[in-house]
CSV table of C-alpha atoms and ligand atoms in Angstrom, one decimal:
chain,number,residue,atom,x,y,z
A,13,UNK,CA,163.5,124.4,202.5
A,14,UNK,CA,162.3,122.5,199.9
A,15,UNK,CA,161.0,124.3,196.0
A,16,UNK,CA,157.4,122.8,197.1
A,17,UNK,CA,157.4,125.0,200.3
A,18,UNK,CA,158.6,128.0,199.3
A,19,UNK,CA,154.7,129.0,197.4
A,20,UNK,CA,151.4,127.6,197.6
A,21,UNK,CA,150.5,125.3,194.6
A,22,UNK,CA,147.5,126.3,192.9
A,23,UNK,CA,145.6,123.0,192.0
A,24,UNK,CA,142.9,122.6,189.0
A,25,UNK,CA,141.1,119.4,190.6
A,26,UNK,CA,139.2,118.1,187.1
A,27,UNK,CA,136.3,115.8,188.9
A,28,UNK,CA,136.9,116.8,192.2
A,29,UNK,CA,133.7,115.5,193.2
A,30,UNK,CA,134.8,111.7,192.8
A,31,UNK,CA,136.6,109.2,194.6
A,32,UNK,CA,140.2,111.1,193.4
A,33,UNK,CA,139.1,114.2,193.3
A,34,UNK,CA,137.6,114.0,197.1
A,35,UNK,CA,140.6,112.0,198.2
A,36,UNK,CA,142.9,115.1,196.6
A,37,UNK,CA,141.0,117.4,198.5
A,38,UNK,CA,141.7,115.5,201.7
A,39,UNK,CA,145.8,115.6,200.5
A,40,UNK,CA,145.5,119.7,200.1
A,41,UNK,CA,143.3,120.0,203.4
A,42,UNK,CA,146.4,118.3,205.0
A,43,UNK,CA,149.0,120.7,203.4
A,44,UNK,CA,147.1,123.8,203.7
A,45,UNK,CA,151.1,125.5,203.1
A,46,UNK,CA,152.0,123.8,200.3
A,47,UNK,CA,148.6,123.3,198.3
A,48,UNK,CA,145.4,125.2,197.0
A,49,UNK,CA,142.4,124.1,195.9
A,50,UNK,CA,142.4,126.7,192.5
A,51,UNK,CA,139.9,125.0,190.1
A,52,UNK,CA,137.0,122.4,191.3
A,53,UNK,CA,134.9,120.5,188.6
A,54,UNK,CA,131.9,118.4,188.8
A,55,UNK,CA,129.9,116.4,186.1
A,56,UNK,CA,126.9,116.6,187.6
A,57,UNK,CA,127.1,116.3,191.6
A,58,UNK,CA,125.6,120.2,191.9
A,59,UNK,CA,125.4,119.5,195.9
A,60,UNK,CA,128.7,118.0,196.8
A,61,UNK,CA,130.2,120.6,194.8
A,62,UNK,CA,128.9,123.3,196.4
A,63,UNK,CA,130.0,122.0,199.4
A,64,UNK,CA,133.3,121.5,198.4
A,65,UNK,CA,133.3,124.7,196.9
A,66,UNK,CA,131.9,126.5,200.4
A,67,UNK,CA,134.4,124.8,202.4
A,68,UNK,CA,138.0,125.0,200.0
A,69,UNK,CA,137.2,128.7,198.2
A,70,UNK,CA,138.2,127.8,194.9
A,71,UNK,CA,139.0,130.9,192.4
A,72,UNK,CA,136.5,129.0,190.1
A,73,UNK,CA,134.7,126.3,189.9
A,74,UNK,CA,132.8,124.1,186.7
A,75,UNK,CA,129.9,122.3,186.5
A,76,UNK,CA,129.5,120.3,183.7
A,77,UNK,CA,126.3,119.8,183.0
A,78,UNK,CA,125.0,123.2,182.1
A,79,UNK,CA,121.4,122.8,183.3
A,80,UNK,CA,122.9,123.0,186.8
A,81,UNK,CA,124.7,126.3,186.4
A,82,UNK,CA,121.9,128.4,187.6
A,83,UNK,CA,121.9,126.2,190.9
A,84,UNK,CA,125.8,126.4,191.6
A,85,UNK,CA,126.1,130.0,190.7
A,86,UNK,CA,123.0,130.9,193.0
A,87,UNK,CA,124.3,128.6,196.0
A,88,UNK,CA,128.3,130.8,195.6
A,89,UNK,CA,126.8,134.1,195.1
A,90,UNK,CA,128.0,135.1,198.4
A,91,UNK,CA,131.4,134.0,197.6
A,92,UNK,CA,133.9,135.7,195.1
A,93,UNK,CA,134.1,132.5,193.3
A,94,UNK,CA,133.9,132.3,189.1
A,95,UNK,CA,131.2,130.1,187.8
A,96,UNK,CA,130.9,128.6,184.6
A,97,UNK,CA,129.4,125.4,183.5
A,98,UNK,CA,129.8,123.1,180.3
A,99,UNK,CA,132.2,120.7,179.0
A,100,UNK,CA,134.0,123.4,176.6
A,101,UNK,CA,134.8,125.4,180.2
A,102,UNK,CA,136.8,122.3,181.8
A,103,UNK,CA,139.3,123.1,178.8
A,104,UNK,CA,139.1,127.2,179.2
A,105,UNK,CA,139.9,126.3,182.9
A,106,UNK,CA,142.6,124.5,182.6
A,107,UNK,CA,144.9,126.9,180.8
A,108,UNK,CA,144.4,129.6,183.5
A,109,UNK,CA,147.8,131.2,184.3
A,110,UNK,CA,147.6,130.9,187.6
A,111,UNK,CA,146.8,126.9,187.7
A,112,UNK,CA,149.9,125.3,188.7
A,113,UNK,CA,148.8,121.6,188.4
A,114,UNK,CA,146.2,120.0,187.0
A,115,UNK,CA,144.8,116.6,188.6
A,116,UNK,CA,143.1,114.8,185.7
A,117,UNK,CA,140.2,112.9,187.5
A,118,UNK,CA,137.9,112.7,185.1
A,119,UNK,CA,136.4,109.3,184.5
A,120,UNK,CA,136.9,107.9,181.3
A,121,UNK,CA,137.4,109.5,177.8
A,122,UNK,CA,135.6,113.1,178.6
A,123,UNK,CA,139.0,113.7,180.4
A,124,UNK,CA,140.7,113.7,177.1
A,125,UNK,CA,140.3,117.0,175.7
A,126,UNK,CA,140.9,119.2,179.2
A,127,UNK,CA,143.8,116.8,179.7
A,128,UNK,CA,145.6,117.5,176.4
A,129,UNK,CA,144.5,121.2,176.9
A,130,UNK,CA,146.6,121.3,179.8
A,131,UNK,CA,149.5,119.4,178.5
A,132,UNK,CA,149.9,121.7,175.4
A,133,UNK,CA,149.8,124.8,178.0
A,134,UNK,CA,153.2,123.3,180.0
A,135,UNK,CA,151.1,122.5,182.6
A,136,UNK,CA,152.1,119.9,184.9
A,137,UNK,CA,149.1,117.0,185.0
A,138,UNK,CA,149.2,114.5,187.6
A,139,UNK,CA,147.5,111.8,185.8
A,140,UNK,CA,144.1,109.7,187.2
A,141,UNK,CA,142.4,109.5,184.4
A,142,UNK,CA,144.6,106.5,182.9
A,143,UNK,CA,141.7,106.1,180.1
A,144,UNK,CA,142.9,109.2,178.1
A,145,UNK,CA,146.5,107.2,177.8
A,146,UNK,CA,144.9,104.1,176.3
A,147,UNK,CA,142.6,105.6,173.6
A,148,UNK,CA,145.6,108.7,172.8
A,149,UNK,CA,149.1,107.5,174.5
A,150,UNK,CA,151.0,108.4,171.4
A,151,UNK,CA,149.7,112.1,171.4
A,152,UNK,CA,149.3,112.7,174.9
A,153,UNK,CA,153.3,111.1,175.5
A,154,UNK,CA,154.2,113.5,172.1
A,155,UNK,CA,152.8,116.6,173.9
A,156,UNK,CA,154.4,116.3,177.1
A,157,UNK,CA,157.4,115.9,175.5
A,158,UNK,CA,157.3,118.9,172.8
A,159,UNK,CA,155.7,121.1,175.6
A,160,UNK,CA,158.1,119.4,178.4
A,161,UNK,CA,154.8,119.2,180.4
A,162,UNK,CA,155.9,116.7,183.3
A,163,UNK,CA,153.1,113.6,183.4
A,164,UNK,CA,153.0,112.3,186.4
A,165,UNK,CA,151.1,109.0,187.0
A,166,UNK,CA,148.4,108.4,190.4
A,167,UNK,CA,147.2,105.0,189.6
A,168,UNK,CA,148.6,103.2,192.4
A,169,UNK,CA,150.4,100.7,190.1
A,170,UNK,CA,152.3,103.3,188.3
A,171,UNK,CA,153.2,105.5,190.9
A,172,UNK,CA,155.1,102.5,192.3
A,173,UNK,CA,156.7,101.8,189.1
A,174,UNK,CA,157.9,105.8,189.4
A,175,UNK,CA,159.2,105.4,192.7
A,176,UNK,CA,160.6,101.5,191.9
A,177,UNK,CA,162.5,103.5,188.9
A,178,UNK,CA,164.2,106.0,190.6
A,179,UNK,CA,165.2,107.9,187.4
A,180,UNK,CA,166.5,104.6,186.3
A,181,UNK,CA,167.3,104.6,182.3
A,182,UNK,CA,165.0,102.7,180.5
A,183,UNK,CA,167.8,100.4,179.0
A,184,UNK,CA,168.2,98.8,182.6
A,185,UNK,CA,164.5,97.7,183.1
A,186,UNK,CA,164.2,94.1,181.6
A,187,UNK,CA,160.3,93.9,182.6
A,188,UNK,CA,157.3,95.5,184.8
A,189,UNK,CA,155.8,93.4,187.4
A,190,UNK,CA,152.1,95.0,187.3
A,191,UNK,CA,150.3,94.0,190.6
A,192,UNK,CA,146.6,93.1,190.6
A,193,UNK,CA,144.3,92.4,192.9
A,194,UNK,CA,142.4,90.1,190.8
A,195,UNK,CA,138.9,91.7,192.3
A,196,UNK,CA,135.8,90.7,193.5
A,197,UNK,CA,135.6,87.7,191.5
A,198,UNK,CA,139.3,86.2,191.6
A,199,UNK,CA,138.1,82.9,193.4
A,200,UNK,CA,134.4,82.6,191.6
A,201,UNK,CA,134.7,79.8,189.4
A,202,UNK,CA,134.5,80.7,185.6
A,203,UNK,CA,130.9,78.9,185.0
A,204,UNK,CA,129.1,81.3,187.5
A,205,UNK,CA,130.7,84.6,186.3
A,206,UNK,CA,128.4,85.5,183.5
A,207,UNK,CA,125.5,85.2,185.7
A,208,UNK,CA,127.5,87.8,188.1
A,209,UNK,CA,125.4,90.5,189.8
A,210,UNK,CA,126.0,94.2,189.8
A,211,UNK,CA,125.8,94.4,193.5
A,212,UNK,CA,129.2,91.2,193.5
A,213,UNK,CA,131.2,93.2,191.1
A,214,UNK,CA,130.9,96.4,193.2
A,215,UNK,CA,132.2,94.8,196.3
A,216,UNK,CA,136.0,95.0,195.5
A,217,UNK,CA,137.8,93.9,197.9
A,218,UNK,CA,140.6,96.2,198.7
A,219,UNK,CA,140.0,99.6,197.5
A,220,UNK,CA,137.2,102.0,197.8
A,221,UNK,CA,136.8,103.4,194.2
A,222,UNK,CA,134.2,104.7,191.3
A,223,UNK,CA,131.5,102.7,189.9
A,224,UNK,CA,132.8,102.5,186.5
A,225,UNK,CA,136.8,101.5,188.0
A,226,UNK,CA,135.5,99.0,190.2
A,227,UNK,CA,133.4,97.0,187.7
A,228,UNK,CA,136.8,97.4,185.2
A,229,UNK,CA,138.4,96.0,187.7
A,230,UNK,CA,135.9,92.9,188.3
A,231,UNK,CA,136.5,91.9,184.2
A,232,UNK,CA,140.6,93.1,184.8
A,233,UNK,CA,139.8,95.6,181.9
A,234,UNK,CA,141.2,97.4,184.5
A,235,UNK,CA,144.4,95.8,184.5
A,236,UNK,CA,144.9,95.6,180.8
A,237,UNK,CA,144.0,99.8,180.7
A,238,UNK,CA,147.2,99.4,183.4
A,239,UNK,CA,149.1,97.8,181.5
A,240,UNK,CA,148.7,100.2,178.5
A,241,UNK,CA,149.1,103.1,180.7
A,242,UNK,CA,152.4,101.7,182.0
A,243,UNK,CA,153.8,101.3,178.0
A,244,UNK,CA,153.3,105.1,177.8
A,245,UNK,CA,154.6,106.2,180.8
A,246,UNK,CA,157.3,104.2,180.8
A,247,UNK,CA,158.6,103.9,177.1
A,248,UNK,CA,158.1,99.8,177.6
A,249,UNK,CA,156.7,97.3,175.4
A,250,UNK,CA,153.6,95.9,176.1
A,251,UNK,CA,155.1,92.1,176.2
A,252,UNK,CA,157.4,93.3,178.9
A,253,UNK,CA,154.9,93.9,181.4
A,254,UNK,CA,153.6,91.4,183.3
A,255,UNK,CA,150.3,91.2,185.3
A,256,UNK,CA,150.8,89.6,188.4
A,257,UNK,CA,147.2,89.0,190.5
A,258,UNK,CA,148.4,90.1,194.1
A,259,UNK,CA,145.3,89.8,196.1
A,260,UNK,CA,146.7,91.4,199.8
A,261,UNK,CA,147.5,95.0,197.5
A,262,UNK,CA,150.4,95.6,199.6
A,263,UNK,CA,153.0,95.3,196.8
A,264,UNK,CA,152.0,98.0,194.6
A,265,UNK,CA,154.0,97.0,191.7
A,266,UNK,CA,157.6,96.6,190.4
A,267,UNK,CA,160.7,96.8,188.2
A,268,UNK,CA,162.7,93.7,187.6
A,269,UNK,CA,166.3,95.5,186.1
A,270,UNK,CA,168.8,94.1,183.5
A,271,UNK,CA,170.9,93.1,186.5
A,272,UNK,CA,167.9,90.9,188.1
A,273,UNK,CA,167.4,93.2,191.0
A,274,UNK,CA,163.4,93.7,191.5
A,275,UNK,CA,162.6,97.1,193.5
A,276,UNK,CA,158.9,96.9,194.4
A,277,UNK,CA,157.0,99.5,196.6
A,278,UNK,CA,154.9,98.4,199.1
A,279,UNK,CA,152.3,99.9,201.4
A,280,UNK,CA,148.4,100.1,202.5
A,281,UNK,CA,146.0,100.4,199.9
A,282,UNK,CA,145.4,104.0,200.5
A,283,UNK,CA,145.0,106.2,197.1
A,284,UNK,CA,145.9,109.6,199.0
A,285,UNK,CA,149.5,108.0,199.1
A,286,UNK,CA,150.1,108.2,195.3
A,287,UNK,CA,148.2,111.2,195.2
A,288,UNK,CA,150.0,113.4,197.5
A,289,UNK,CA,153.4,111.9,195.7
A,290,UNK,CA,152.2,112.6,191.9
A,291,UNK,CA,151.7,116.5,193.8
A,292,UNK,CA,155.1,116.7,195.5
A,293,UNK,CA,157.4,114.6,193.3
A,294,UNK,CA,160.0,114.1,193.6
A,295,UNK,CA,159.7,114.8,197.1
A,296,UNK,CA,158.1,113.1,200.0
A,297,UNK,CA,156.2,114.1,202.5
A,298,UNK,CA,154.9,113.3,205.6
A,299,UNK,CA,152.1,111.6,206.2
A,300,UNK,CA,149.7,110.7,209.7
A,301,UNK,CA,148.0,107.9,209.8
A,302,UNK,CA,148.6,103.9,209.6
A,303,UNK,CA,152.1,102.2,208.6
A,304,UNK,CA,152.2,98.7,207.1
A,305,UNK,CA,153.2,95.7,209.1
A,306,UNK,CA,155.1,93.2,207.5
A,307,UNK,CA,154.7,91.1,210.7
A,308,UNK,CA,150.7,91.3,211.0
A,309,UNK,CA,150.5,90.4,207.3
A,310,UNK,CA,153.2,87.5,207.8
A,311,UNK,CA,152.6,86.4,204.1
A,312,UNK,CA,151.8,87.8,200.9
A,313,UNK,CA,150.6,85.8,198.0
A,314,UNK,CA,151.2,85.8,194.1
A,315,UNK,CA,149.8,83.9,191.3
A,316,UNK,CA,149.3,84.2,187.5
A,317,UNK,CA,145.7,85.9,185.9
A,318,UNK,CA,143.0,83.8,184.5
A,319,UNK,CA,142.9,85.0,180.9
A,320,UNK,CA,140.4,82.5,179.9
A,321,UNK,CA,138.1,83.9,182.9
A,322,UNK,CA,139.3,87.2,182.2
A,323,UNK,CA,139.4,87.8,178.6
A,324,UNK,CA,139.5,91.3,178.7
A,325,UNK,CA,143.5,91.2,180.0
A,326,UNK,CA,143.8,89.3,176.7
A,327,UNK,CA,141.5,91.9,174.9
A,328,UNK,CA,144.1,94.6,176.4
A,329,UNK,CA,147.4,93.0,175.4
A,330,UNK,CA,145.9,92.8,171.4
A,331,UNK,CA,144.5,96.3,171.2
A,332,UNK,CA,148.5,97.1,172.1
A,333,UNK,CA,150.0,94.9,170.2
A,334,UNK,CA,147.2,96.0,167.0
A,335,UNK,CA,148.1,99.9,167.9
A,336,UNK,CA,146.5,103.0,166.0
A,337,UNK,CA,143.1,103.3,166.8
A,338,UNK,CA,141.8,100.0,168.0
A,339,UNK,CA,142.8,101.1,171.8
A,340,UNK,CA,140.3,103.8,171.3
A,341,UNK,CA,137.8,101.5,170.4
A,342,UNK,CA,138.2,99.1,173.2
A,343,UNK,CA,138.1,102.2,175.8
A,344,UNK,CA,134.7,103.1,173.9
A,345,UNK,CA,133.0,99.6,173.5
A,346,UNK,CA,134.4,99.4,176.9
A,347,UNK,CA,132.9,102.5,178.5
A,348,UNK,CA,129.1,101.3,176.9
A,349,UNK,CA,129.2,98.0,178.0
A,350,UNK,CA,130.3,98.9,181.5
A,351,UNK,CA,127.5,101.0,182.3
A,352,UNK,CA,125.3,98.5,180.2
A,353,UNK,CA,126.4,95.9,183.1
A,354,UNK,CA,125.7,98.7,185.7
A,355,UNK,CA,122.2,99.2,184.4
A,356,UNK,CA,121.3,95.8,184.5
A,357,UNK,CA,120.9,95.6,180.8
A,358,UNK,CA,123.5,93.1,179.8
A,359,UNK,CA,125.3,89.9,181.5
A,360,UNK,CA,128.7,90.4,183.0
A,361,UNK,CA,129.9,88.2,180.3
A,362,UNK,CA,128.6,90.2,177.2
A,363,UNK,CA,130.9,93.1,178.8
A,364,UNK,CA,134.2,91.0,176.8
A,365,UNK,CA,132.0,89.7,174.0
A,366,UNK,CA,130.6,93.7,172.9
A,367,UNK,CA,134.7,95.0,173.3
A,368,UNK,CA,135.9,92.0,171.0
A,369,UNK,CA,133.1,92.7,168.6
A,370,UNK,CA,134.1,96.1,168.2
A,371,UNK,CA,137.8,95.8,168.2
A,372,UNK,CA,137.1,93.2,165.0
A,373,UNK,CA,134.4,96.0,163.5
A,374,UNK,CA,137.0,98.9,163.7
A,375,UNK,CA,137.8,100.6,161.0
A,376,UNK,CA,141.9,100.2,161.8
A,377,UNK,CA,143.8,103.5,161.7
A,378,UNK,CA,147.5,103.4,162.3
A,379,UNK,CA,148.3,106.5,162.9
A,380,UNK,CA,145.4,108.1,164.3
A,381,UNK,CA,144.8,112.6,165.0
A,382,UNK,CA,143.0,113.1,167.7
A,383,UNK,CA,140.2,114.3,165.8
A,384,UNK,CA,140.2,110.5,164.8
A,385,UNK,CA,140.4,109.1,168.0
A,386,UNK,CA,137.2,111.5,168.7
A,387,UNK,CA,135.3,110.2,165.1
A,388,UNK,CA,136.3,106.5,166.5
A,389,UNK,CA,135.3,106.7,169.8
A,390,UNK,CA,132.1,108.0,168.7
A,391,UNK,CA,131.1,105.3,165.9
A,392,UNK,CA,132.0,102.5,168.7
A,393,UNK,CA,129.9,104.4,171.0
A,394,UNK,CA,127.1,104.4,168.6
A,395,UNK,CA,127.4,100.7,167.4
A,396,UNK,CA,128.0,99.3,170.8
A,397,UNK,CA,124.9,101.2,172.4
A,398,UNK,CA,122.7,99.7,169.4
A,399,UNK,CA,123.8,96.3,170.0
A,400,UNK,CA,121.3,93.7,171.8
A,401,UNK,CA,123.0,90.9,172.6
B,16,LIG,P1,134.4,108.8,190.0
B,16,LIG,O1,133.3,108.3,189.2
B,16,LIG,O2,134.3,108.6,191.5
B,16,LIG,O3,134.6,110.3,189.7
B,16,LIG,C1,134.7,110.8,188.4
B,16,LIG,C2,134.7,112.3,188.4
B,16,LIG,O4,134.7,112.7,187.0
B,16,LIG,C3,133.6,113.0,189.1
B,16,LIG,O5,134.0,114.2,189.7
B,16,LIG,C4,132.6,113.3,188.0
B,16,LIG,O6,131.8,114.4,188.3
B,16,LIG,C5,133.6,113.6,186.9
B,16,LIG,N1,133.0,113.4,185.5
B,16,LIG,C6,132.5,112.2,185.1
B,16,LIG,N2,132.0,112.3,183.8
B,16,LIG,C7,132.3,113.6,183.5
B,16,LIG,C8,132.1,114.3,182.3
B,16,LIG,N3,131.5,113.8,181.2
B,16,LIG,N4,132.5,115.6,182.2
B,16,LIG,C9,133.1,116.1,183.3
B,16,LIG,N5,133.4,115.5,184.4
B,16,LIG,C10,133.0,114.2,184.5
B,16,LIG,O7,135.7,108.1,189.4
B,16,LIG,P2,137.1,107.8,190.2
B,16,LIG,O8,137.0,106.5,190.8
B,16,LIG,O9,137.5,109.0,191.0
B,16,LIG,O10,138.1,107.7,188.9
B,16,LIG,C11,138.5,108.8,188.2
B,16,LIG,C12,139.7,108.4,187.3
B,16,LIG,O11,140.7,107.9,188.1
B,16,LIG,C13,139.3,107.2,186.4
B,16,LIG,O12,139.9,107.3,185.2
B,16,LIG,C14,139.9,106.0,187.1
B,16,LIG,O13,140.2,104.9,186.3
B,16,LIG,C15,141.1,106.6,187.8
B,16,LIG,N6,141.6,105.9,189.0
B,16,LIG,C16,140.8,105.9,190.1
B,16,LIG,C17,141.2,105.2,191.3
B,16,LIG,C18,140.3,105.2,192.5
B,16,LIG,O14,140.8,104.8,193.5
B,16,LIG,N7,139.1,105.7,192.5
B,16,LIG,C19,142.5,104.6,191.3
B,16,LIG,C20,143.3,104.7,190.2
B,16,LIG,C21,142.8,105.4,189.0
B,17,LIG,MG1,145.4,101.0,189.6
């Protein structure tokens, strides 16, 4: 017998009502011995969370936007559930003693504060919400390692490069081979991307995901959050990881060591994979369902990114290389223009052109606190949802 099956983990799901947080639920519903749904949160989704709160029993349960509270706490009344709604709650939540493990699903930076929260309070966080790392990698990385707070990655990508590694020391990797699928618009020719629709850059090709994650990874802002994620997880320096556009997503990414041996990990494109792993590391466990067949696919294919199409990768790799704050501003001028794009109020192409601006109108920080990673990302927010292109 395993540690993981001796007692039930108790799981704080933060955004339990997206496409992690429902595809978590599915993992626990499948490991009803080893896992329980202890926390549930929701943004603003009052309905689905209701339901997911009817049908798991969570101790408690948030809803973030407090004009919903009445509705959720009416619809559980029958259940000895806790109810509480605001963002200040997803941090109070966190910290409960009896939460095991916190799954930080949150999309973008409104994860940040429950997600250091946790980290400062031991508490293991399997990590989703790969924005947080990009606008506060230095702090978050700092905590874990003062509190010992193990962060454990589900972004397909790096969960391969954990299980590539294999406790490896970081001396013997000589680079990252960070897969991408290159998207929606990998084979549209550069001249008709900024005309791009909302409805194209949805349609990714391989994976089912969020709204704001799927048009990321149409401009490969995406990859470049990847790649800055990766530096922090893995203690390596931006210039050696490399993005490799992978268009089948069947290699999930690699580790090329000092001795030339590359360990990949391969499988379907199927998130509850990494998932389930970042929850029983370093364990495995079994899984139903579909197995990969090397024979079916007969070939995979592998080619270099298009940073002139895609200047966002480019964007990525100078906000790491510039440091301090200016990742924080990217994620923020990032964040606006994204749902700018999804509101059908800019062109695809202003989505780069706002993040550059605001990188070069940053007010640089070297060293930033987080209370000036919260003062930066809110005067990009501001500037960035002024701007009229
Ligand atoms: P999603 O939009 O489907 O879900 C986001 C969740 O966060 C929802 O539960 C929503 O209610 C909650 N939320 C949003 N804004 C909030 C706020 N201000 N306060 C509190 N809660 C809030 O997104 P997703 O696709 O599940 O992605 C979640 C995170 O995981 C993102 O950081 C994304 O980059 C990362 N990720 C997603 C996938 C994927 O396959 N979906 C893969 C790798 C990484
Ligand atoms: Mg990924």
């Amino acid at each position: 017998m395993n540690e993981n099956t001796k007692t039930r983990r108790r799981i704080c799901i933060l955004g339990s009502t997206g496409s992690i947080g429902t595809q978590t639920l599915d993992v626990i519903e499948r490991n009803p011995e080893l896992y329980e749904a202890h926390t549930l949160t929701g943004a603003s989704n009052a309905e689905l969370l209701i339901e997911q709160a009817r049908k798991f029993c969570p101790d408690t349960v948030v809803i973030a936007d407090d004009t919903k509270y009445e509705l959720v706490r009416d619809a559980l009344a029958d259940l000895p559930i806790k109810v509480y709604a605001g963002a200040d709650a997803l941090e109070q939540v966190v910290v409960s003693e009896d939460v095991d493990v916190v799954v930080a699903a949150i999309v973008g930076f409104a994860g940040l504060r429950p997600a250091i929260a946790a980290l400062q309070k031991r508490k293991p966080v399997a990590l989703a919400n790969k924005e947080t790392l990009v606008v506060a990698g230095s702090i978050m990385t700092q905590l874990a390692a003062k509190y010992g707070s193990p962060l454990i990655p589900i972004d397909s990508e790096h969960s391969a490069i954990l299980q590539s590694l294999a406790g490896a020391p970081l001396q013997s990797i000589e680079k990252i081979l960070l897969t991408a699928s290159g998207g929606p618009f990998r084979t549209l020719p550069k001249e008709q991307l900024a005309e791009a629709t909302v409805e194209q850059a949805l349609k990714h090709p391989n994976w089912s995901m969020g709204a704001k994650i799927t048009i990321d990874s149409a401009t490969m802002m995406n990859k470049g959050f990847e790649m800055i994620e990766a530096r922090w997880l893995f203690g390596v320096k931006p210039e050696d990881i490399e993005v490799v556009v992978h268009p089948e997503s069947i290699v999930h990414s690699a580790v090329q060591f000092c001795d030339g041996a590359v360990i990949a990990q391969l499988g379907l494109p199927d998130m509850r994979l990494p998932i389930q792993y970042a929850l029983s590391f370093p364990h495995r466990l079994p899984t139903p369902g579909a197995r990969l067949d090397l024979f079916k696919l007969g070939t995979l294919h592998f080619e270099r990114p298009d940073i002139e199409k895609f200047p966002c990768l480019q964007l990525a790799y100078e906000a790491a290389e510039r440091g301090g704050n200016i990742p924080c501003a990217m994620n923020a001028a990032n964040e606006v223009a994204n749902l700018l794009f999804r509101q059908g109020k800019i062109k695809f192409s202003h989505i780069a052109e706002i993040i550059s601006r605001e990188m070069q109108d940053t007010c640089f920080i070297p060293t930033p606190s987080i209370d000036d990673i919260m003062q930066t990302d809110r005067e990009v927010r501001e500037r960035a949802s002024s701007l009229a292109i």
